[in-house]
PDB file of C-alpha atoms in Angstrom:
ATOM      1  CA  ILE A   1     -11.882  19.070  20.007  1.00 97.00           C
ATOM      2  CA  LEU A   2     -13.107  15.784  18.534  1.00 97.00           C
ATOM      3  CA  GLU A   3     -16.734  16.866  18.818  1.00 97.00           C
ATOM      4  CA  LYS A   4     -15.833  19.998  16.876  1.00 98.00           C
ATOM      5  CA  VAL A   5     -14.005  17.857  14.288  1.00 98.00           C
ATOM      6  CA  ALA A   6     -17.152  15.784  13.728  1.00 98.00           C
ATOM      7  CA  GLU A   7     -19.186  18.988  13.443  1.00 98.00           C
ATOM      8  CA  ILE A   8     -16.838  20.483  10.830  1.00 98.00           C
ATOM      9  CA  MET A   9     -16.739  17.282   8.800  1.00 98.00           C
ATOM     10  CA  SER A  10     -20.523  16.955   8.902  1.00 98.00           C
ATOM     11  CA  SER A  11     -20.845  20.486   7.502  1.00 98.00           C
ATOM     12  CA  GLN A  12     -18.476  19.715   4.629  1.00 98.00           C
ATOM     13  CA  VAL A  13     -19.642  16.314   3.373  1.00 98.00           C
ATOM     14  CA  ASP A  14     -19.856  17.369  -0.284  1.00 97.00           C
ATOM     15  CA  GLU A  15     -16.476  19.129  -0.220  1.00 98.00           C
ATOM     16  CA  LEU A  16     -14.780  16.143   1.425  1.00 98.00           C
ATOM     17  CA  THR A  17     -16.524  13.733  -0.954  1.00 98.00           C
ATOM     18  CA  LYS A  18     -15.205  15.694  -3.939  1.00 97.00           C
ATOM     19  CA  LEU A  19     -11.709  15.681  -2.444  1.00 97.00           C
ATOM     20  CA  CYS A  20     -11.704  11.910  -1.907  1.00 96.00           C
ATOM     21  CA  ALA A  21     -13.147  11.167  -5.325  1.00 96.00           C
ATOM     22  CA  SER A  22     -10.862  13.596  -7.137  1.00 96.00           C
ATOM     23  CA  GLU A  23      -7.579  12.331  -5.787  1.00 95.00           C
ATOM     24  CA  GLY A  24      -8.340   8.620  -5.401  1.00 93.00           C
ATOM     25  CA  GLY A  25     -10.684   7.873  -8.298  1.00 95.00           C
ATOM     26  CA  LYS A  26     -13.355   6.276  -6.134  1.00 96.00           C
ATOM     27  CA  PRO A  27     -16.848   7.034  -7.495  1.00 97.00           C
ATOM     28  CA  TRP A  28     -18.795   9.873  -5.871  1.00 97.00           C
ATOM     29  CA  ILE A  29     -21.422   7.580  -4.333  1.00 96.00           C
ATOM     30  CA  ASP A  30     -18.769   5.466  -2.606  1.00 96.00           C
ATOM     31  CA  SER A  31     -16.618   8.449  -1.624  1.00 97.00           C
ATOM     32  CA  GLN A  32     -19.634   9.948   0.087  1.00 97.00           C
ATOM     33  CA  VAL A  33     -20.065   6.733   2.077  1.00 96.00           C
ATOM     34  CA  GLU A  34     -16.375   6.971   3.006  1.00 97.00           C
ATOM     35  CA  VAL A  35     -16.838  10.481   4.408  1.00 98.00           C
ATOM     36  CA  HIS A  36     -19.836   9.411   6.484  1.00 98.00           C
ATOM     37  CA  ARG A  37     -17.818   6.454   7.790  1.00 97.00           C
ATOM     38  CA  ALA A  38     -15.032   8.846   8.736  1.00 98.00           C
ATOM     39  CA  ILE A  39     -17.455  11.056  10.672  1.00 98.00           C
ATOM     40  CA  ASN A  40     -18.741   7.970  12.457  1.00 98.00           C
ATOM     41  CA  GLY A  41     -15.153   6.989  13.229  1.00 97.00           C
ATOM     42  CA  VAL A  42     -14.621  10.268  15.065  1.00 98.00           C
ATOM     43  CA  LYS A  43     -17.829   9.741  17.042  1.00 97.00           C
ATOM     44  CA  LEU A  44     -16.765   6.203  17.967  1.00 97.00           C
ATOM     45  CA  ALA A  45     -13.461   7.535  19.293  1.00 96.00           C
ATOM     46  CA  ILE A  46     -15.354  10.009  21.468  1.00 96.00           C
ATOM     47  CA  GLU A  47     -17.575   7.221  22.836  1.00 95.00           C
ATOM     48  CA  ALA A  48     -14.570   4.948  23.471  1.00 93.00           C
ATOM     49  CA  LEU A  49     -12.950   7.556  25.706  1.00 90.00           C
ATOM     50  CA  GLY A  50     -15.611   6.884  28.314  1.00 86.00           C
ATOM     51  CA  ALA A  51     -14.658   3.203  28.396  1.00 85.00           C
ATOM     52  CA  LEU A  52     -10.978   3.755  29.198  1.00 84.00           C
ATOM     53  CA  GLU A  53     -10.246   2.309  32.602  1.00 85.00           C
ATOM     54  CA  GLY A  54      -7.536   0.752  34.683  1.00 88.00           C
ATOM     55  CA  LYS A  55      -7.628  -2.418  36.761  1.00 92.00           C
ATOM     56  CA  GLU A  56      -7.504  -3.036  40.473  1.00 92.00           C
ATOM     57  CA  VAL A  57      -4.918  -5.610  41.554  1.00 92.00           C
ATOM     58  CA  ALA A  58      -5.949  -7.918  44.380  1.00 92.00           C
ATOM     59  CA  MET A  59      -3.908  -7.349  47.526  1.00 92.00           C
ATOM     60  CA  GLY A  60      -3.889  -8.718  51.061  1.00 89.00           C
ATOM     61  CA  HIS A  61      -2.886 -12.268  50.158  1.00 90.00           C
ATOM     62  CA  THR A  62       0.459 -11.909  51.877  1.00 92.00           C
ATOM     63  CA  ALA A  63       1.666 -10.144  54.983  1.00 91.00           C
ATOM     64  CA  SER A  64       3.597  -7.614  52.934  1.00 91.00           C
ATOM     65  CA  SER A  65       0.489  -6.649  50.896  1.00 91.00           C
ATOM     66  CA  ALA A  66      -1.905  -6.401  53.806  1.00 91.00           C
ATOM     67  CA  ASN A  67      -3.784  -3.104  54.065  1.00 91.00           C
ATOM     68  CA  ARG A  68      -2.420  -2.003  50.674  1.00 93.00           C
ATOM     69  CA  MET A  69      -4.113  -1.013  47.453  1.00 93.00           C
ATOM     70  CA  ALA A  70      -2.774  -1.485  43.927  1.00 94.00           C
ATOM     71  CA  TYR A  71      -4.184  -0.562  40.570  1.00 93.00           C
ATOM     72  CA  THR A  72      -3.152   0.040  36.959  1.00 93.00           C
ATOM     73  CA  PHE A  73      -4.079   2.923  34.685  1.00 89.00           C
ATOM     74  CA  LYS A  74      -3.415   3.748  31.056  1.00 89.00           C
ATOM     75  CA  GLU A  75      -1.483   6.727  29.742  1.00 93.00           C
ATOM     76  CA  PRO A  76      -0.507   7.948  26.245  1.00 95.00           C
ATOM     77  CA  ILE A  77       2.146   5.684  24.734  1.00 96.00           C
ATOM     78  CA  GLY A  78       3.954   8.531  22.970  1.00 97.00           C
ATOM     79  CA  VAL A  79       4.488   9.647  19.394  1.00 98.00           C
ATOM     80  CA  VAL A  80       2.492   7.707  16.799  1.00 98.00           C
ATOM     81  CA  ALA A  81       3.716   7.246  13.218  1.00 98.00           C
ATOM     82  CA  ALA A  82       0.984   6.408  10.710  1.00 98.00           C
ATOM     83  CA  ILE A  83       1.645   5.180   7.179  1.00 98.00           C
ATOM     84  CA  SER A  84      -1.555   5.085   5.158  1.00 97.00           C
ATOM     85  CA  ALA A  85      -2.909   3.743   1.865  1.00 95.00           C
ATOM     86  CA  PHE A  86      -4.490   5.318  -1.216  1.00 94.00           C
ATOM     87  CA  ASN A  87      -7.784   3.461  -1.505  1.00 93.00           C
ATOM     88  CA  HIS A  88      -9.697   5.155   1.339  1.00 94.00           C
ATOM     89  CA  PRO A  89      -7.566   8.268   1.836  1.00 96.00           C
ATOM     90  CA  PHE A  90      -9.831  10.132   4.252  1.00 97.00           C
ATOM     91  CA  ASN A  91     -11.362   7.305   6.259  1.00 97.00           C
ATOM     92  CA  LEU A  92      -8.061   5.481   6.747  1.00 97.00           C
ATOM     93  CA  ALA A  93      -6.427   8.696   7.924  1.00 97.00           C
ATOM     94  CA  VAL A  94      -9.253   9.106  10.443  1.00 98.00           C
ATOM     95  CA  HIS A  95      -8.810   5.518  11.633  1.00 97.00           C
ATOM     96  CA  GLN A  96      -5.108   6.086  12.241  1.00 98.00           C
ATOM     97  CA  VAL A  97      -4.979   9.682  13.461  1.00 98.00           C
ATOM     98  CA  ILE A  98      -8.146  10.188  15.521  1.00 98.00           C
ATOM     99  CA  PRO A  99      -7.606   7.336  18.045  1.00 97.00           C
ATOM    100  CA  ALA A 100      -4.091   8.653  18.701  1.00 97.00           C
ATOM    101  CA  ILE A 101      -5.388  12.168  19.314  1.00 97.00           C
ATOM    102  CA  ALA A 102      -8.225  10.820  21.460  1.00 96.00           C
ATOM    103  CA  VAL A 103      -5.835   9.224  23.973  1.00 95.00           C
ATOM    104  CA  GLY A 104      -3.399  12.138  23.968  1.00 95.00           C
ATOM    105  CA  CYS A 105      -0.690  11.000  21.560  1.00 97.00           C
ATOM    106  CA  PRO A 106       0.903  13.295  18.969  1.00 98.00           C
ATOM    107  CA  VAL A 107       0.803  11.723  15.509  1.00 98.00           C
ATOM    108  CA  VAL A 108       2.650  12.076  12.223  1.00 98.00           C
ATOM    109  CA  ILE A 109       0.892  10.568   9.201  1.00 98.00           C
ATOM    110  CA  LYS A 110       2.515   9.735   5.887  1.00 98.00           C
ATOM    111  CA  PRO A 111      -0.307   9.431   3.356  1.00 97.00           C
ATOM    112  CA  ALA A 112       0.086   7.598   0.065  1.00 96.00           C
ATOM    113  CA  THR A 113       1.856   9.852  -2.434  1.00 95.00           C
ATOM    114  CA  GLN A 114      -1.048   9.347  -4.890  1.00 95.00           C
ATOM    115  CA  THR A 115      -3.628  10.639  -2.388  1.00 96.00           C
ATOM    116  CA  PRO A 116      -2.048  13.061   0.114  1.00 97.00           C
ATOM    117  CA  MET A 117      -4.682  15.794   0.199  1.00 97.00           C
ATOM    118  CA  SER A 118      -7.249  13.966   2.342  1.00 97.00           C
ATOM    119  CA  ALA A 119      -4.784  13.462   5.216  1.00 98.00           C
ATOM    120  CA  ILE A 120      -3.612  17.060   4.893  1.00 98.00           C
ATOM    121  CA  ARG A 121      -7.216  18.238   5.074  1.00 98.00           C
ATOM    122  CA  LEU A 122      -7.842  16.108   8.167  1.00 98.00           C
ATOM    123  CA  VAL A 123      -4.919  17.779   9.935  1.00 98.00           C
ATOM    124  CA  GLU A 124      -6.297  21.186   8.919  1.00 98.00           C
ATOM    125  CA  ILE A 125      -9.724  20.274  10.342  1.00 98.00           C
ATOM    126  CA  LEU A 126      -8.122  19.149  13.607  1.00 98.00           C
ATOM    127  CA  GLU A 127      -6.365  22.501  13.913  1.00 98.00           C
ATOM    128  CA  GLU A 128      -9.575  24.362  13.037  1.00 98.00           C
ATOM    129  CA  ALA A 129     -11.225  22.429  15.872  1.00 98.00           C
ATOM    130  CA  GLY A 130      -8.639  23.634  18.364  1.00 98.00           C
ATOM    131  CA  LEU A 131      -5.852  21.043  18.299  1.00 98.00           C
ATOM    132  CA  PRO A 132      -2.516  22.778  18.957  1.00 97.00           C
ATOM    133  CA  LYS A 133      -0.520  23.189  15.755  1.00 96.00           C
ATOM    134  CA  GLY A 134       2.065  20.444  15.348  1.00 95.00           C
ATOM    135  CA  TRP A 135       0.225  17.900  17.486  1.00 97.00           C
ATOM    136  CA  ALA A 136      -0.925  16.205  14.271  1.00 98.00           C
ATOM    137  CA  GLN A 137       1.166  16.489  11.125  1.00 98.00           C
ATOM    138  CA  ALA A 138       0.958  15.122   7.591  1.00 98.00           C
ATOM    139  CA  VAL A 139       4.254  14.456   5.842  1.00 97.00           C
ATOM    140  CA  VAL A 140       4.272  13.745   2.111  1.00 97.00           C
ATOM    141  CA  CYS A 141       7.401  11.784   1.227  1.00 96.00           C
ATOM    142  CA  ASP A 142       8.657   8.721  -0.628  1.00 95.00           C
ATOM    143  CA  ARG A 143       9.226   5.252   0.822  1.00 93.00           C
ATOM    144  CA  THR A 144      12.688   6.178   2.048  1.00 95.00           C
ATOM    145  CA  GLY A 145      11.235   9.026   4.074  1.00 96.00           C
ATOM    146  CA  GLY A 146       8.474   6.751   5.292  1.00 96.00           C
ATOM    147  CA  GLU A 147      11.011   4.233   6.535  1.00 97.00           C
ATOM    148  CA  LEU A 148      12.913   6.952   8.394  1.00 97.00           C
ATOM    149  CA  LEU A 149       9.661   7.973  10.074  1.00 97.00           C
ATOM    150  CA  ALA A 150       8.653   4.422  10.986  1.00 97.00           C
ATOM    151  CA  THR A 151      12.056   3.460  12.369  1.00 97.00           C
ATOM    152  CA  SER A 152      12.748   6.636  14.334  1.00 97.00           C
ATOM    153  CA  PRO A 153      13.594   5.936  18.003  1.00 97.00           C
ATOM    154  CA  LYS A 154      11.250   8.822  18.873  1.00 97.00           C
ATOM    155  CA  VAL A 155       8.259   6.797  17.628  1.00 98.00           C
ATOM    156  CA  SER A 156       6.459   4.689  20.234  1.00 98.00           C
ATOM    157  CA  PHE A 157       3.737   3.222  18.016  1.00 98.00           C
ATOM    158  CA  LEU A 158       3.609   2.493  14.278  1.00 98.00           C
ATOM    159  CA  THR A 159       0.292   2.005  12.513  1.00 98.00           C
ATOM    160  CA  PHE A 160       0.752   0.770   8.934  1.00 98.00           C
ATOM    161  CA  ILE A 161      -1.802   0.129   6.186  1.00 96.00           C
ATOM    162  CA  GLY A 162      -0.410  -1.325   2.976  1.00 94.00           C
ATOM    163  CA  SER A 163       1.251  -4.376   1.485  1.00 91.00           C
ATOM    164  CA  GLY A 164       2.391  -7.292   3.601  1.00 92.00           C
ATOM    165  CA  ALA A 165       5.923  -7.131   2.214  1.00 93.00           C
ATOM    166  CA  VAL A 166       6.429  -3.496   3.228  1.00 95.00           C
ATOM    167  CA  GLY A 167       4.586  -3.836   6.518  1.00 96.00           C
ATOM    168  CA  TRP A 168       6.569  -6.809   7.776  1.00 97.00           C
ATOM    169  CA  TYR A 169       9.792  -5.201   6.562  1.00 97.00           C
ATOM    170  CA  LEU A 170       9.107  -2.075   8.610  1.00 97.00           C
ATOM    171  CA  ASN A 171       8.056  -4.228  11.562  1.00 97.00           C
ATOM    172  CA  SER A 172      11.518  -5.782  11.519  1.00 97.00           C
ATOM    173  CA  LYS A 173      13.232  -2.393  11.436  1.00 97.00           C
ATOM    174  CA  VAL A 174      11.427  -0.368  14.110  1.00 97.00           C
ATOM    175  CA  ALA A 175      13.305   0.825  17.166  1.00 97.00           C
ATOM    176  CA  ASN A 176      13.364  -1.314  20.279  1.00 97.00           C
ATOM    177  CA  GLY A 177      10.135  -0.917  22.242  1.00 96.00           C
ATOM    178  CA  THR A 178       8.067   0.461  19.363  1.00 97.00           C
ATOM    179  CA  ARG A 179       4.709  -1.268  19.163  1.00 97.00           C
ATOM    180  CA  VAL A 180       3.306  -2.020  15.721  1.00 98.00           C
ATOM    181  CA  ALA A 181      -0.143  -2.529  14.197  1.00 97.00           C
ATOM    182  CA  LEU A 182      -0.205  -3.819  10.604  1.00 97.00           C
ATOM    183  CA  GLU A 183      -3.205  -3.904   8.275  1.00 94.00           C
ATOM    184  CA  HIS A 184      -2.606  -5.721   5.000  1.00 91.00           C
ATOM    185  CA  GLY A 185      -4.584  -6.903   2.003  1.00 84.00           C
ATOM    186  CA  GLY A 186      -6.201 -10.294   1.491  1.00 82.00           C
ATOM    187  CA  VAL A 187      -7.112 -12.803  -1.191  1.00 82.00           C
ATOM    188  CA  ALA A 188     -10.844 -12.669  -0.377  1.00 84.00           C
ATOM    189  CA  PRO A 189     -12.244 -15.971  -1.689  1.00 92.00           C
ATOM    190  CA  VAL A 190     -16.000 -16.566  -1.891  1.00 95.00           C
ATOM    191  CA  ILE A 191     -17.544 -20.059  -1.815  1.00 96.00           C
ATOM    192  CA  VAL A 192     -20.951 -20.526  -3.434  1.00 96.00           C
ATOM    193  CA  GLU A 193     -22.855 -23.678  -2.473  1.00 96.00           C
ATOM    194  CA  PRO A 194     -25.729 -25.233  -4.456  1.00 95.00           C
ATOM    195  CA  ASP A 195     -28.345 -24.006  -1.959  1.00 95.00           C
ATOM    196  CA  ALA A 196     -27.312 -20.355  -2.321  1.00 95.00           C
ATOM    197  CA  ASP A 197     -29.948 -17.753  -3.202  1.00 96.00           C
ATOM    198  CA  ILE A 198     -28.207 -16.783  -6.439  1.00 95.00           C
ATOM    199  CA  ASP A 199     -30.355 -13.804  -7.417  1.00 95.00           C
ATOM    200  CA  THR A 200     -29.871 -12.231  -3.986  1.00 96.00           C
ATOM    201  CA  MET A 201     -26.159 -13.044  -3.924  1.00 95.00           C
ATOM    202  CA  ILE A 202     -25.112 -11.705  -7.338  1.00 97.00           C
ATOM    203  CA  PRO A 203     -25.403  -7.963  -6.511  1.00 96.00           C
ATOM    204  CA  ASP A 204     -23.360  -8.456  -3.327  1.00 95.00           C
ATOM    205  CA  LEU A 205     -20.785 -10.562  -5.133  1.00 95.00           C
ATOM    206  CA  GLY A 206     -20.520  -8.061  -7.966  1.00 95.00           C
ATOM    207  CA  LYS A 207     -20.259  -5.092  -5.613  1.00 95.00           C
ATOM    208  CA  GLY A 208     -17.583  -6.934  -3.665  1.00 94.00           C
ATOM    209  CA  GLY A 209     -15.522  -7.435  -6.774  1.00 94.00           C
ATOM    210  CA  PHE A 210     -15.986  -4.112  -8.551  1.00 94.00           C
ATOM    211  CA  TYR A 211     -16.199  -1.703  -5.602  1.00 93.00           C
ATOM    212  CA  HIS A 212     -13.539   0.990  -6.171  1.00 93.00           C
ATOM    213  CA  ALA A 213     -12.464  -0.943  -9.283  1.00 91.00           C
ATOM    214  CA  GLY A 214     -11.338  -3.815  -7.067  1.00 89.00           C
ATOM    215  CA  GLN A 215      -8.791  -1.699  -5.180  1.00 91.00           C
ATOM    216  CA  VAL A 216      -9.887  -2.687  -1.677  1.00 90.00           C
ATOM    217  CA  CYS A 217      -8.171  -5.040   0.764  1.00 86.00           C
ATOM    218  CA  VAL A 218     -11.317  -7.168   1.067  1.00 87.00           C
ATOM    219  CA  SER A 219     -12.312  -7.084  -2.613  1.00 90.00           C
ATOM    220  CA  VAL A 220     -13.687 -10.352  -3.959  1.00 92.00           C
ATOM    221  CA  GLN A 221     -10.805 -11.857  -5.888  1.00 89.00           C
ATOM    222  CA  ARG A 222     -11.677 -15.546  -6.254  1.00 92.00           C
ATOM    223  CA  VAL A 223     -15.073 -17.226  -6.511  1.00 95.00           C
ATOM    224  CA  TYR A 224     -15.448 -20.970  -5.968  1.00 96.00           C
ATOM    225  CA  VAL A 225     -18.799 -22.151  -7.283  1.00 97.00           C
ATOM    226  CA  HIS A 226     -20.254 -25.647  -7.040  1.00 97.00           C
ATOM    227  CA  GLU A 227     -20.143 -27.310 -10.437  1.00 96.00           C
ATOM    228  CA  SER A 228     -23.901 -27.818 -10.501  1.00 96.00           C
ATOM    229  CA  ILE A 229     -24.554 -24.044 -10.607  1.00 97.00           C
ATOM    230  CA  VAL A 230     -21.328 -22.672 -12.082  1.00 96.00           C
ATOM    231  CA  ASP A 231     -22.850 -21.844 -15.467  1.00 96.00           C
ATOM    232  CA  GLU A 232     -25.794 -19.974 -13.938  1.00 96.00           C
ATOM    233  CA  VAL A 233     -23.601 -17.991 -11.546  1.00 96.00           C
ATOM    234  CA  SER A 234     -21.077 -17.139 -14.262  1.00 96.00           C
ATOM    235  CA  SER A 235     -23.802 -15.940 -16.623  1.00 96.00           C
ATOM    236  CA  LYS A 236     -25.588 -13.810 -14.040  1.00 97.00           C
ATOM    237  CA  LEU A 237     -22.359 -12.324 -12.662  1.00 96.00           C
ATOM    238  CA  SER A 238     -21.248 -11.451 -16.184  1.00 96.00           C
ATOM    239  CA  ASP A 239     -24.615  -9.850 -16.871  1.00 96.00           C
ATOM    240  CA  TYR A 240     -24.333  -7.806 -13.668  1.00 97.00           C
ATOM    241  CA  ALA A 241     -20.854  -6.593 -14.579  1.00 96.00           C
ATOM    242  CA  SER A 242     -21.881  -5.622 -18.099  1.00 96.00           C
ATOM    243  CA  LYS A 243     -24.491  -3.225 -16.703  1.00 96.00           C
ATOM    244  CA  LEU A 244     -22.144  -1.338 -14.346  1.00 96.00           C
ATOM    245  CA  VAL A 245     -21.717   2.345 -15.195  1.00 96.00           C
ATOM    246  CA  VAL A 246     -18.019   3.055 -15.820  1.00 96.00           C
ATOM    247  CA  GLY A 247     -16.821   6.628 -16.106  1.00 95.00           C
ATOM    248  CA  ASN A 248     -15.915   9.895 -14.415  1.00 96.00           C
ATOM    249  CA  GLN A 249     -15.736   9.320 -10.659  1.00 96.00           C
ATOM    250  CA  LEU A 250     -17.260  12.752  -9.985  1.00 96.00           C
ATOM    251  CA  ASP A 251     -20.481  11.776 -11.757  1.00 96.00           C
ATOM    252  CA  PRO A 252     -22.975  10.534  -9.128  1.00 95.00           C
ATOM    253  CA  LYS A 253     -24.182   7.910 -11.626  1.00 96.00           C
ATOM    254  CA  THR A 254     -20.739   6.293 -11.994  1.00 96.00           C
ATOM    255  CA  GLU A 255     -20.323   2.905 -10.311  1.00 96.00           C
ATOM    256  CA  VAL A 256     -16.759   2.063 -11.397  1.00 96.00           C
ATOM    257  CA  GLY A 257     -14.091   4.748 -11.682  1.00 95.00           C
ATOM    258  CA  PRO A 258     -10.463   4.684 -12.829  1.00 95.00           C
ATOM    259  CA  LEU A 259      -7.580   2.701 -11.391  1.00 94.00           C
ATOM    260  CA  ILE A 260      -5.145   4.694  -9.289  1.00 93.00           C
ATOM    261  CA  ASN A 261      -2.368   4.972 -11.899  1.00 92.00           C
ATOM    262  CA  ASN A 262      -1.089   3.695 -15.253  1.00 92.00           C
ATOM    263  CA  ASN A 263       1.068   1.017 -13.639  1.00 91.00           C
ATOM    264  CA  GLU A 264      -2.025  -0.595 -12.156  1.00 90.00           C
ATOM    265  CA  VAL A 265      -3.736  -0.514 -15.550  1.00 91.00           C
ATOM    266  CA  ASN A 266      -0.729  -2.293 -17.071  1.00 93.00           C
ATOM    267  CA  ARG A 267      -0.706  -4.851 -14.249  1.00 88.00           C
ATOM    268  CA  VAL A 268      -4.365  -5.682 -14.801  1.00 87.00           C
ATOM    269  CA  GLU A 269      -3.774  -5.994 -18.546  1.00 89.00           C
ATOM    270  CA  GLU A 270      -1.032  -8.561 -17.870  1.00 90.00           C
ATOM    271  CA  TRP A 271      -3.565 -10.867 -16.181  1.00 82.00           C
TER     272      TRP A 271
END
């Protein structure tokens, strides 16, 4: 099934790129990279299946364990609940859903309400590839519905991508025995020393800050530059930023697209 999923996705790169760019605002060139990363994610899950193994437990150290064999093996943990984020709607859904399917767990994903279509499309592709209907489901709901999903006693594993405040809150509310994996944002500082190759660094620094209009968990947010080169770095970084192409995310020439919603625009303005 997963091999068929990768095949379907590979045949629909442009369609999936348009979907990601349209609903999330990420420029076409970066959305296309996201789709290729998602395809690679499926292939990695397939490769990882061959590495699943148990462990033999040493026996024979006591009279009661003589002539006995013991070993462990892994089995599906149960229903997986996945709560995803808006900034990489297709790739994040792949990262949360595909590993669960690979090891035999049914999964219910709640995509971000701003970008639900990518997760819905992933579920459709899984079913096209032969996954029984209902084994993977996408549920579009508000935070209240998301909390009900995450805290259900039927859920054995919660994978959450989003803010630290919400993630840790849900972690404190899950049912007894539910395992949790949280992926949060960061503050992403960069330190620039006097011996840095400034001309080589500036494009990477600029891309790190302006990729997807800064809406990435590892976006460059703070830059600490040695005082001896601060003027040069500031000037060159400003020059780099001034040349970025801002516009329609569906235009392959666009480097910086829109923010996800008006509230985010207002928040940036307040800075």
